[in-house]
Coordinates of C-alpha atoms and ligand atoms in Angstrom, one line a residue:
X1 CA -2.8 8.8 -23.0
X2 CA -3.4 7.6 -26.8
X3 CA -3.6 3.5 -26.2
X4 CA -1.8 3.3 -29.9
X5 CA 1.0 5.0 -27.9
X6 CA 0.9 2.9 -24.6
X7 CA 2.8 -0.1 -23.7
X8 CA 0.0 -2.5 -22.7
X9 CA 1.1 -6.3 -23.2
X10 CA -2.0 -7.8 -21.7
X11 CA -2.0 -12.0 -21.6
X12 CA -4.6 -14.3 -23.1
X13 CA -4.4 -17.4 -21.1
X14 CA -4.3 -17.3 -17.3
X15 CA -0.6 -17.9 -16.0
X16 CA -0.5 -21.1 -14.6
X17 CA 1.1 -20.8 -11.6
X18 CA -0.9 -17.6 -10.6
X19 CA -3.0 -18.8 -7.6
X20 CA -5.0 -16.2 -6.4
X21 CA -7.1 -12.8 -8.5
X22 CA -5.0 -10.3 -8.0
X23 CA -2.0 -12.4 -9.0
X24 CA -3.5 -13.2 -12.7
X25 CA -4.8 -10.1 -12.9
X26 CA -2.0 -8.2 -12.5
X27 CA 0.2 -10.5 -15.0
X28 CA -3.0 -10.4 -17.3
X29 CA -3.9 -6.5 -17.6
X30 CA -0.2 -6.5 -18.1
X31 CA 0.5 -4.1 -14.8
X32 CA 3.4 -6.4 -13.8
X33 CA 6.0 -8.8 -15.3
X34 CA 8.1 -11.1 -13.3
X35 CA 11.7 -10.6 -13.9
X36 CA 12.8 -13.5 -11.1
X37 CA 11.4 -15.2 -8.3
X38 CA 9.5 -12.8 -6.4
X39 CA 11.0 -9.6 -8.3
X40 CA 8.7 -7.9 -10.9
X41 CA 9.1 -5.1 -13.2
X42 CA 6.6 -2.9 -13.1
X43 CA 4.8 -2.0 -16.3
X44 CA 3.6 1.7 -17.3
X45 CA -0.2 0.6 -15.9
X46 CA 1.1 -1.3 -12.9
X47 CA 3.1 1.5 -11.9
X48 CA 0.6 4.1 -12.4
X49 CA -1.2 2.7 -9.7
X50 CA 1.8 2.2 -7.6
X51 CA 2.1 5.8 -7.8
X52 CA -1.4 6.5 -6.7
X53 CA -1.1 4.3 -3.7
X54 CA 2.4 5.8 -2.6
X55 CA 1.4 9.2 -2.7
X56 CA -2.0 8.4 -0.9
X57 CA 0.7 6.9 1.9
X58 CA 2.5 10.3 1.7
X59 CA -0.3 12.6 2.1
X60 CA -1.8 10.9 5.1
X61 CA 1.7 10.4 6.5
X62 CA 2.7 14.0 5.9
X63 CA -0.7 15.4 7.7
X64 CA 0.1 12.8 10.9
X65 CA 3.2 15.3 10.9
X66 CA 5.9 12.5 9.6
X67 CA 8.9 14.2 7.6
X68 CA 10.1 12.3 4.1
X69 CA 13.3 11.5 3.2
X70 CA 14.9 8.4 1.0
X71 CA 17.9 6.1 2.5
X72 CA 19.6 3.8 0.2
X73 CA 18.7 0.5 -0.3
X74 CA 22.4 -0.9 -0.2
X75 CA 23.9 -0.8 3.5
X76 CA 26.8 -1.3 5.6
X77 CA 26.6 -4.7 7.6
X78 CA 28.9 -2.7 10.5
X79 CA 25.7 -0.6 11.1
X80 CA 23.5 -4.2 12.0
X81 CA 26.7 -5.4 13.9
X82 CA 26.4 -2.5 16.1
X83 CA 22.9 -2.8 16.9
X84 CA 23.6 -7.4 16.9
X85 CA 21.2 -7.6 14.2
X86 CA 23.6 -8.7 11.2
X87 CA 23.4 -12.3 12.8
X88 CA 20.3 -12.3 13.9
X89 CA 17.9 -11.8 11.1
X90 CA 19.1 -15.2 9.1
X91 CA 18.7 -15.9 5.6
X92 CA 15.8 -13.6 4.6
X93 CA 18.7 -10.9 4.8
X94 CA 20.4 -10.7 1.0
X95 CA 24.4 -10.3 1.9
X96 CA 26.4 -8.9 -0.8
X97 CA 30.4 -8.0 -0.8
X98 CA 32.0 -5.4 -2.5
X99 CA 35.3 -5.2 -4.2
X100 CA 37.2 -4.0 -1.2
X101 CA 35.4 -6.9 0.7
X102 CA 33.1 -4.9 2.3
X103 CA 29.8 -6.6 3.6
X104 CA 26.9 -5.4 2.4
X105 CA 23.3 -6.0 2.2
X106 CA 20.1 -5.1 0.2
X107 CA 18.3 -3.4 3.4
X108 CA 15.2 -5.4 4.7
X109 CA 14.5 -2.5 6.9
X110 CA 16.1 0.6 8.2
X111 CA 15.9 0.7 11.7
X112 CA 19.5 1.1 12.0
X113 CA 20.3 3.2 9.3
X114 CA 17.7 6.0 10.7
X115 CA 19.1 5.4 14.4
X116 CA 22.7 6.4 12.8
X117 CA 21.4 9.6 10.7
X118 CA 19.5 10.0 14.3
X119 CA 22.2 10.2 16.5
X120 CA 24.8 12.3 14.4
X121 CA 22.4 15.1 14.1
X122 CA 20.4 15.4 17.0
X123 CA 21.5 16.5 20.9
X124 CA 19.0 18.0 23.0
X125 CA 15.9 16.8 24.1
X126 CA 14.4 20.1 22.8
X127 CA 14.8 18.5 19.1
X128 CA 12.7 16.0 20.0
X129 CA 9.9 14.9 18.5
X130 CA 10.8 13.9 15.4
X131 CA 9.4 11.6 13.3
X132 CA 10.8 10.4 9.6
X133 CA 9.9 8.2 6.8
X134 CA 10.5 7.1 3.3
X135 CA 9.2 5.0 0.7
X136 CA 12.0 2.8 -0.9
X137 CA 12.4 -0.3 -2.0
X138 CA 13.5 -3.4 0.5
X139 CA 14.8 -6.9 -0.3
X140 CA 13.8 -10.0 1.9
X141 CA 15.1 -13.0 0.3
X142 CA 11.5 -15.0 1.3
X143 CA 11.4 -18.9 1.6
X144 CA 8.1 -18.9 -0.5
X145 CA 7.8 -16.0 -2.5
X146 CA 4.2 -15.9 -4.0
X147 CA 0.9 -14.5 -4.6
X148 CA 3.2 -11.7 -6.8
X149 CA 3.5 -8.7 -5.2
X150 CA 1.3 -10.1 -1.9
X151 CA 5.0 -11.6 -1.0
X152 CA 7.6 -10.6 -3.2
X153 CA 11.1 -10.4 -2.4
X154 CA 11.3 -7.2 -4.0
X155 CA 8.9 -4.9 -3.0
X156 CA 8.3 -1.5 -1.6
X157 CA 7.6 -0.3 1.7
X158 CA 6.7 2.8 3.2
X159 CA 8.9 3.4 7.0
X160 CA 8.4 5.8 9.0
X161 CA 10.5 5.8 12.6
X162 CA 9.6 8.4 15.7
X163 CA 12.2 9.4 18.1
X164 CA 10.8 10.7 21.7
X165 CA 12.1 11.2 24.6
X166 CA 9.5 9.6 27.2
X167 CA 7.8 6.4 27.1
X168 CA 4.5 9.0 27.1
X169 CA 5.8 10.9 24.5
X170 CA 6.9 7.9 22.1
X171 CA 2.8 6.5 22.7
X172 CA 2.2 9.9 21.1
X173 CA 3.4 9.4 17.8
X174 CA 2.8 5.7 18.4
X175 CA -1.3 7.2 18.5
X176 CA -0.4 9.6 15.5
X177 CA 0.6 6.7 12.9
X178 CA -2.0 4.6 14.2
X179 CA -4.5 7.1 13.1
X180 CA -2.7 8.0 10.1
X181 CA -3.1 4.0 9.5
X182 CA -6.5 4.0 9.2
X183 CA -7.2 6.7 7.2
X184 CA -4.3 5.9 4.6
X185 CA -6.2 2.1 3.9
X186 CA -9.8 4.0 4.4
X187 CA -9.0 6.4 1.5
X188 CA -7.7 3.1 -0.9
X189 CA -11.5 1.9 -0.2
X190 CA -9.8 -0.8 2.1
X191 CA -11.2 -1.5 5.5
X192 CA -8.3 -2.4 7.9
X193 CA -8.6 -3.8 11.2
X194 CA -5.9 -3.1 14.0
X195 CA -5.0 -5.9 15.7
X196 CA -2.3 -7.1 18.5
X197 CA 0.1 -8.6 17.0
X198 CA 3.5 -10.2 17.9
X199 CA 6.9 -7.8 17.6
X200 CA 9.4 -10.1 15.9
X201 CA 12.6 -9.3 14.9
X202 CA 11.8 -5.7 15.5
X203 CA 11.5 -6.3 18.7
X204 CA 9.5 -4.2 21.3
X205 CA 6.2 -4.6 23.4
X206 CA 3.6 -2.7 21.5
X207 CA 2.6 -3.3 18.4
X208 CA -0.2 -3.4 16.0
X209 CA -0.9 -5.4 12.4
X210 CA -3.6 -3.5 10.1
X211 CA -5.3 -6.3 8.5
X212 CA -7.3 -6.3 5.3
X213 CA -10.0 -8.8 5.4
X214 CA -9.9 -11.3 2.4
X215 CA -10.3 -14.9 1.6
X216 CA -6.8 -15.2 0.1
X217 CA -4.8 -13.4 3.2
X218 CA -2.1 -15.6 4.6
X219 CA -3.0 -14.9 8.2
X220 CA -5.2 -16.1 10.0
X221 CA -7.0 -13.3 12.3
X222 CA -9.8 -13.5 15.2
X223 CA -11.9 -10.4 15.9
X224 CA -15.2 -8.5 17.1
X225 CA -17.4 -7.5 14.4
X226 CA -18.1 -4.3 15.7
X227 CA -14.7 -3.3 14.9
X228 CA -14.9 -4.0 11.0
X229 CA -18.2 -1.8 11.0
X230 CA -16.3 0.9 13.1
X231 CA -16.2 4.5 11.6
X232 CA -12.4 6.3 9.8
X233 CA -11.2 9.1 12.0
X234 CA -12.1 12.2 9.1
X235 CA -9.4 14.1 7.8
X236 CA -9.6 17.3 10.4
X237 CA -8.7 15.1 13.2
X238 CA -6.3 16.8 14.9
X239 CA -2.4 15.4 14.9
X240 CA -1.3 17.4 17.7
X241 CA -4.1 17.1 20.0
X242 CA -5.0 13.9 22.1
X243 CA -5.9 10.9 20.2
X244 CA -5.6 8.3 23.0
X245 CA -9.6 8.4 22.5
X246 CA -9.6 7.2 18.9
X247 CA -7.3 4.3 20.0
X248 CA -9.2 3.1 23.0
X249 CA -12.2 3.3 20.6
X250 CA -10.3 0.6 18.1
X251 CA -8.2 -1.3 21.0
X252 CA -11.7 -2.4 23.1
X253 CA -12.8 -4.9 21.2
X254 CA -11.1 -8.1 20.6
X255 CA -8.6 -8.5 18.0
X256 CA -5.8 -10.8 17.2
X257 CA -4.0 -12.5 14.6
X258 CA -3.0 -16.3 15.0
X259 CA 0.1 -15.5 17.0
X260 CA -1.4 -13.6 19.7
X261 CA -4.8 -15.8 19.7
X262 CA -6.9 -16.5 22.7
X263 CA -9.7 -18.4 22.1
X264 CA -10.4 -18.4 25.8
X265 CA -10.4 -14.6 26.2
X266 CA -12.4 -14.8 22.3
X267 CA -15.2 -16.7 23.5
X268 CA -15.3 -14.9 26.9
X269 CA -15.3 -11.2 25.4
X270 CA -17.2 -11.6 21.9
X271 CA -20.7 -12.6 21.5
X272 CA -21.5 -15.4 19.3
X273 CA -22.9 -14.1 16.3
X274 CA -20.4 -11.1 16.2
X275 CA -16.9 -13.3 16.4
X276 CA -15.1 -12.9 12.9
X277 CA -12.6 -15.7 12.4
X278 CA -11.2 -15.3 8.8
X279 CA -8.5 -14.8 6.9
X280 CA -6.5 -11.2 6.3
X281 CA -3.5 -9.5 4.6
X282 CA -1.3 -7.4 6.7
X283 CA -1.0 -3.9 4.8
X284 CA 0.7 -2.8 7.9
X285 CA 2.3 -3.1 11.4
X286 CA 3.3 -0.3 13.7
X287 CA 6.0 -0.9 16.2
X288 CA 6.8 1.0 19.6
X289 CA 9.9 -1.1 20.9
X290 CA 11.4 1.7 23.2
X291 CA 15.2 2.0 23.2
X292 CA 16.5 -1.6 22.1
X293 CA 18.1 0.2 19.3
X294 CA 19.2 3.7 20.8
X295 CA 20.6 1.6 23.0
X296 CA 23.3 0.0 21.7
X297 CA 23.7 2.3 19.1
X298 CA 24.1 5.0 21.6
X299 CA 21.2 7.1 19.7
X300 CA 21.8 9.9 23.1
X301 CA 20.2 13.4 23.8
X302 CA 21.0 15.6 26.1
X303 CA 18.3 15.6 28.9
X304 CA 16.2 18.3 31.0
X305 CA 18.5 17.6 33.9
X306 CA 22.0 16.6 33.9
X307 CA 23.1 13.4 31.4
X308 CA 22.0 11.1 28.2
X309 CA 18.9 9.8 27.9
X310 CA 18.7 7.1 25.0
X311 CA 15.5 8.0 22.9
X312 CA 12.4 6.1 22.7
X313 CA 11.4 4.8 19.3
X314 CA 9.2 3.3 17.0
X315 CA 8.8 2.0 13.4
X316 CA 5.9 2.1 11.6
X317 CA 5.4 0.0 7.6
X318 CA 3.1 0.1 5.1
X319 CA 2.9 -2.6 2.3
X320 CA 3.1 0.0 -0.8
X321 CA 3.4 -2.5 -3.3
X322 CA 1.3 -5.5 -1.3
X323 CA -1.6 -2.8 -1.4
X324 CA -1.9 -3.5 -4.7
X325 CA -2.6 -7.0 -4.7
X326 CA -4.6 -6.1 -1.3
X327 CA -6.8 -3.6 -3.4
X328 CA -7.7 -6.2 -6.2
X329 CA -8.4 -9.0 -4.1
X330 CA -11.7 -6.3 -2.7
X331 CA -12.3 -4.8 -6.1
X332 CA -12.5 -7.8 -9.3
X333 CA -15.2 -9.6 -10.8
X334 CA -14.6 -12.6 -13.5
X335 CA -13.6 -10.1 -16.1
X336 CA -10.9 -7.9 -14.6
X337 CA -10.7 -5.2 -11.7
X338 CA -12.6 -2.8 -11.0
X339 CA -10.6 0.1 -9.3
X340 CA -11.7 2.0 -6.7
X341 CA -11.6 6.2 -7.9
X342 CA -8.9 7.1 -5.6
X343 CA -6.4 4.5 -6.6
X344 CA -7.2 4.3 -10.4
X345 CA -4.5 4.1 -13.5
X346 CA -6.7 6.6 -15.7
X347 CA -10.5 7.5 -14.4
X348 CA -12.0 7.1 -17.7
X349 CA -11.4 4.6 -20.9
X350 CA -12.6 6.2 -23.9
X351 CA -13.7 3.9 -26.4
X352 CA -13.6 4.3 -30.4
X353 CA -15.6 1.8 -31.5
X354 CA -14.3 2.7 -35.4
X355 CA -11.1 4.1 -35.2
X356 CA -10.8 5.5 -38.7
X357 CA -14.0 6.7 -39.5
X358 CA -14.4 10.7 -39.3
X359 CA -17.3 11.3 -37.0
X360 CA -15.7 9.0 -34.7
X361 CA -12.7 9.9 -34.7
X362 CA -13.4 13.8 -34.5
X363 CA -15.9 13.3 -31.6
X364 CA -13.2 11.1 -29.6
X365 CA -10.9 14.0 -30.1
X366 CA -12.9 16.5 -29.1
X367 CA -13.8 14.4 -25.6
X368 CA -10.7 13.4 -25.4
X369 CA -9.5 17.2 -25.2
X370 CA -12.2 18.1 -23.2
X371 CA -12.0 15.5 -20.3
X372 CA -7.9 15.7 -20.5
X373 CA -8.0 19.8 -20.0
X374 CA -11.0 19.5 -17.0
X375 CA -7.8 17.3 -15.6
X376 CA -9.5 13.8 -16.0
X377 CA -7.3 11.2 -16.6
X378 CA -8.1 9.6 -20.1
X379 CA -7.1 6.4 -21.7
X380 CA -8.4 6.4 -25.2
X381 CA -8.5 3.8 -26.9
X382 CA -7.8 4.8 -30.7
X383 CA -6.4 1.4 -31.7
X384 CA -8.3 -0.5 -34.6
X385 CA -9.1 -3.5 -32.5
X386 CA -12.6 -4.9 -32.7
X387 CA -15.0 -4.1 -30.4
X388 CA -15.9 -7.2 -28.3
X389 CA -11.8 -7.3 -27.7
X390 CA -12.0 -3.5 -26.6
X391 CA -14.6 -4.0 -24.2
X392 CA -13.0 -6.8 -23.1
X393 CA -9.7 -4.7 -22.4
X394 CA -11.4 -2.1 -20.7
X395 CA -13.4 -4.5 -18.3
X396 CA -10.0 -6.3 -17.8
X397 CA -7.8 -3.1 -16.8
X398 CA -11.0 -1.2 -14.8
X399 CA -11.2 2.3 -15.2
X400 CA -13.8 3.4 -13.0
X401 CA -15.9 4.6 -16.6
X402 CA -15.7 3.6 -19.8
X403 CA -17.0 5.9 -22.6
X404 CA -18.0 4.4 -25.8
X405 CA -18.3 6.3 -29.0
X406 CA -19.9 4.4 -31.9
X407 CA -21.4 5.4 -35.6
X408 CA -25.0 4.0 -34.4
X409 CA -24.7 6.3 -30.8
X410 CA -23.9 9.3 -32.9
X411 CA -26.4 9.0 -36.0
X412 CA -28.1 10.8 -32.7
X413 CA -25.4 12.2 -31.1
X414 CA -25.0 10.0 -28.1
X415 CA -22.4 8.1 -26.4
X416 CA -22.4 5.2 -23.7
X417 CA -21.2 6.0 -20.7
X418 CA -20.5 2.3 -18.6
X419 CA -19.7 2.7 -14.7
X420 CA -17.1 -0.5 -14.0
X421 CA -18.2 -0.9 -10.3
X422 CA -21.6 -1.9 -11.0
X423 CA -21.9 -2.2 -14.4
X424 CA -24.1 0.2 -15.2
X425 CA -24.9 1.6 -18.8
X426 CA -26.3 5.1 -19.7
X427 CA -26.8 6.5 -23.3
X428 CA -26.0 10.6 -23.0
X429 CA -25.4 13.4 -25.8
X430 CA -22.0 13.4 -26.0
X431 CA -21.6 17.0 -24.6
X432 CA -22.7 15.7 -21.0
X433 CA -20.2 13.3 -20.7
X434 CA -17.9 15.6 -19.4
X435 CA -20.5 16.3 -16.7
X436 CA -21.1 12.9 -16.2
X437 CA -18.3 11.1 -15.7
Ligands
ATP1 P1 4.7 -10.8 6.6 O1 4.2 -11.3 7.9 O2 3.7 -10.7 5.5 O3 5.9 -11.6 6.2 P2 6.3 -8.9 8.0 O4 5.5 -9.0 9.3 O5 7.5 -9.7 7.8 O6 5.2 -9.3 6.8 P3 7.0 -6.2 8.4 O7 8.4 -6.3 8.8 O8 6.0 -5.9 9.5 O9 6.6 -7.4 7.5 O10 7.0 -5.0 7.3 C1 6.0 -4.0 7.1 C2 5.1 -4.2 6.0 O11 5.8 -4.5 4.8 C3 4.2 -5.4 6.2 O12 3.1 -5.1 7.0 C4 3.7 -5.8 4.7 O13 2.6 -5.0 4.4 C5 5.0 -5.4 3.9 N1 5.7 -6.6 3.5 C6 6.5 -7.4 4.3 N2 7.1 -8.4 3.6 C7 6.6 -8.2 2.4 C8 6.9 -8.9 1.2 N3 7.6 -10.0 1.1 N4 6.3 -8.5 0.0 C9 5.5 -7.4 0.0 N5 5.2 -6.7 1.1 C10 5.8 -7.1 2.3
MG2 MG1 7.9 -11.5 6.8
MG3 MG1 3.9 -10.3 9.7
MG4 MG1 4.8 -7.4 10.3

């Protein structure tokens, strides 16, 4: 991408009412724009990422054997009646009527929606597992929206709902998203913690928040150090096999958010020096919460033995658009963010330092042709900006590598090649940067 042909409105001053990093950083590398309280467009470098971090949720969600689909985000209030929800969740529910008089609402989850496409296409106990998700957009009309995309009321989650037809079973797939959990944050370059957390308005008796460690987090969380320093299952772990294991592994240790805190039991079951009591964002929370919605919904299959049995589920969420913010708050220094590989807009800026002048120009070309056809991703910058507010743009957006191309570097035909996570510089012959970077 040509940066003369991008849309990148980056801010000068630091928004005022931007309280944490990731929050000014988003608005100021011009990745976001707020449209409304707690609703944000989300601009072409802002939503590269969002794409990164979606599909990183899909992947990981796909190999834990979950099958996507997309609901809508507008649904019938009938549906929550059935399931006595629509009075229930309160005011963080946006209601909206039609103009036949219809209720409506902007769905804060989908619960019931699923449990409905569910029960009208599935009969027999030999359908069962199944296990669906998709990534859409919910509305939750927050009291405090803030902290951007951290708490929007707009914002994009990633659902995924299993359907069993034990209690055994359903701790199955409960086991296979937990896994898939870990490895989904892992691969951002986030460490999450699972920890036992309260059910809410989903209701149920098992469940787990994944926490992100960070200063800014809204929760406050209580755990055994051994557990942040614990090992990601690797990718080969196998799905269908038994991970119970892996779980007891992350479930010894002591683990809690402020709801489900026990100092007594803290004090008692961590030593001293290894108690963590900090601060974390919740990236995600897994749900098993058995048949409270099959239930009433008369979500039904057809059993071994004579009669209906009401299947067993769970729901499982991931923060798509809250990883974001989650992901900056780990990676930024004072000049901008510094995005981990995996999750990055483009992997390399490319940097004419003289945007008009042949030899520059030609030799940016050339890289720039290069690096694009090896499949690198490639912002060049071939805009006649100076160069302290080039470097500056770079540091502030934070490709993992910047490559500079300058008339003094190719008198001997060199480049800079600057590595964002540490700040590292290297002088090269141009025709290694390919290599390098
Ligand atoms: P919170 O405690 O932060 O309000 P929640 O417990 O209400 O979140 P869940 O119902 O568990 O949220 O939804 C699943 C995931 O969706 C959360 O773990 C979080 O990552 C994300 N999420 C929830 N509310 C928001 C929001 N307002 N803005 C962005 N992401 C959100
Ligand atoms: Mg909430
Ligand atoms: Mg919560
Ligand atoms: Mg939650």
């Amino acid at each position: 991408m040509r940066l003369s042909r991008y849309y990148l409105p980056l801010l000068k001053e630091t928004p005022a009412d931007a309280q944490i990093a990731s929050h000014r950083l988003m608005l100021r590398a011009g990745m976001i724009r707020q449209e409304g309280a707690g609703i944000y467009a989300w601009l072409p470098l802002g939503f590269r990422v969002l794409k990164k971090i979606e599909q990183i949720v899909r992947e990981e969600q796909n190999r834990a054997g979950a099958v996507e689909m997309l609901m809508p985000t507008i649904q019938s209030a009938d549906l929550w009646r059935e399931s006595g929800r629509y009075d229930a969740y309160g005011k963080e529910m946006l209601r909206i009527t039609d103009r036949a008089d219809r209720d409506m609402l902007y769905g804060p989850t989908n619960e019931e929606m699923i449990t409905e496409i569910f029960r009208a296409g599935v009969r027999s106990y030999k359908d069962l597992p199944k296990m669906l998700y998709h990534i859409q957009w919910k509305f939750r009309d927050e009291i405090r929206p803030r902290f951007g995309v951290m708490r929007g009321r707009e914002f994009l989650m990633k659902d995924t709902y299993s359907f069993d037809i034990d209690e055994a079973s359903a701790r199955a797939s409960y086991n296979k998203m937990f896994v898939a959990y870990l490895r989904t944050f892992a691969r951002m370059g986030l460490k999450s913690i699972p920890m036992r957390a309260e059910t809410g308005p989903i209701g149920g008796d098992l469940s787990h928040e994944f926490i992100v460690l960070a200063e800014t987090g809204e929760s406050a969380v209580f755990c055994d150090r051994q557990l942040v320093d614990m090992d990601t299952p690797n990718k080969d772990i196998d799905f269908d096999g038994d991970l119970q294991p892996v779980i007891d592994q992350f479930t010894a240790h002591y683990a809690a958010t402020d709801e489900m805190h026990d100092e007594a039991a803290f004090e008692k079951n961590v030593e001293e020096n290894n108690r963590v009591s900090a601060r974390g964002i919740e990236v995600g929370h897994i749900f098993f919460f058995g048949d409270k919605y099959s239930t009433p919904m008369n979500a039904v299959v057809a059993g071994p033995d004579a009669g209906d049995i009401p299947v067993q589920m769970g729901s499982y969420g991931v923060g798509v658009s809250r990883l974001l913010g989650a992901i900056i708050e780990a990676y930024h220094d004072e000049s901008g963010c510094k995005w981990p590989t995996p999750v990055a807009p483009y992997h390399v800026g490319l940097v004419n330092l003289r945007a008009g002048d042949d030899s520059c120009d030609a030799t940016c070309e050339k890289l720039y042709a290069e690096l694009t056809s090896q499949g690198v991703e490639v912002l060049y910058d071939d805009t006649s900006a100076r160069p302290g507010e080039k470097f500056a743009r770079m540091d502030l957006i934070g490709l993992p590598y910047q490559v500079v191309i300058g008339p003094r570097g190719l008198e001997n035909d060199e480049a800079e090649v600057k590595t964002r996570a540490d700040g590292a510089k290297e002088t090269m012959p141009v025709d290694t940067v390919a290599q390098h970077v």
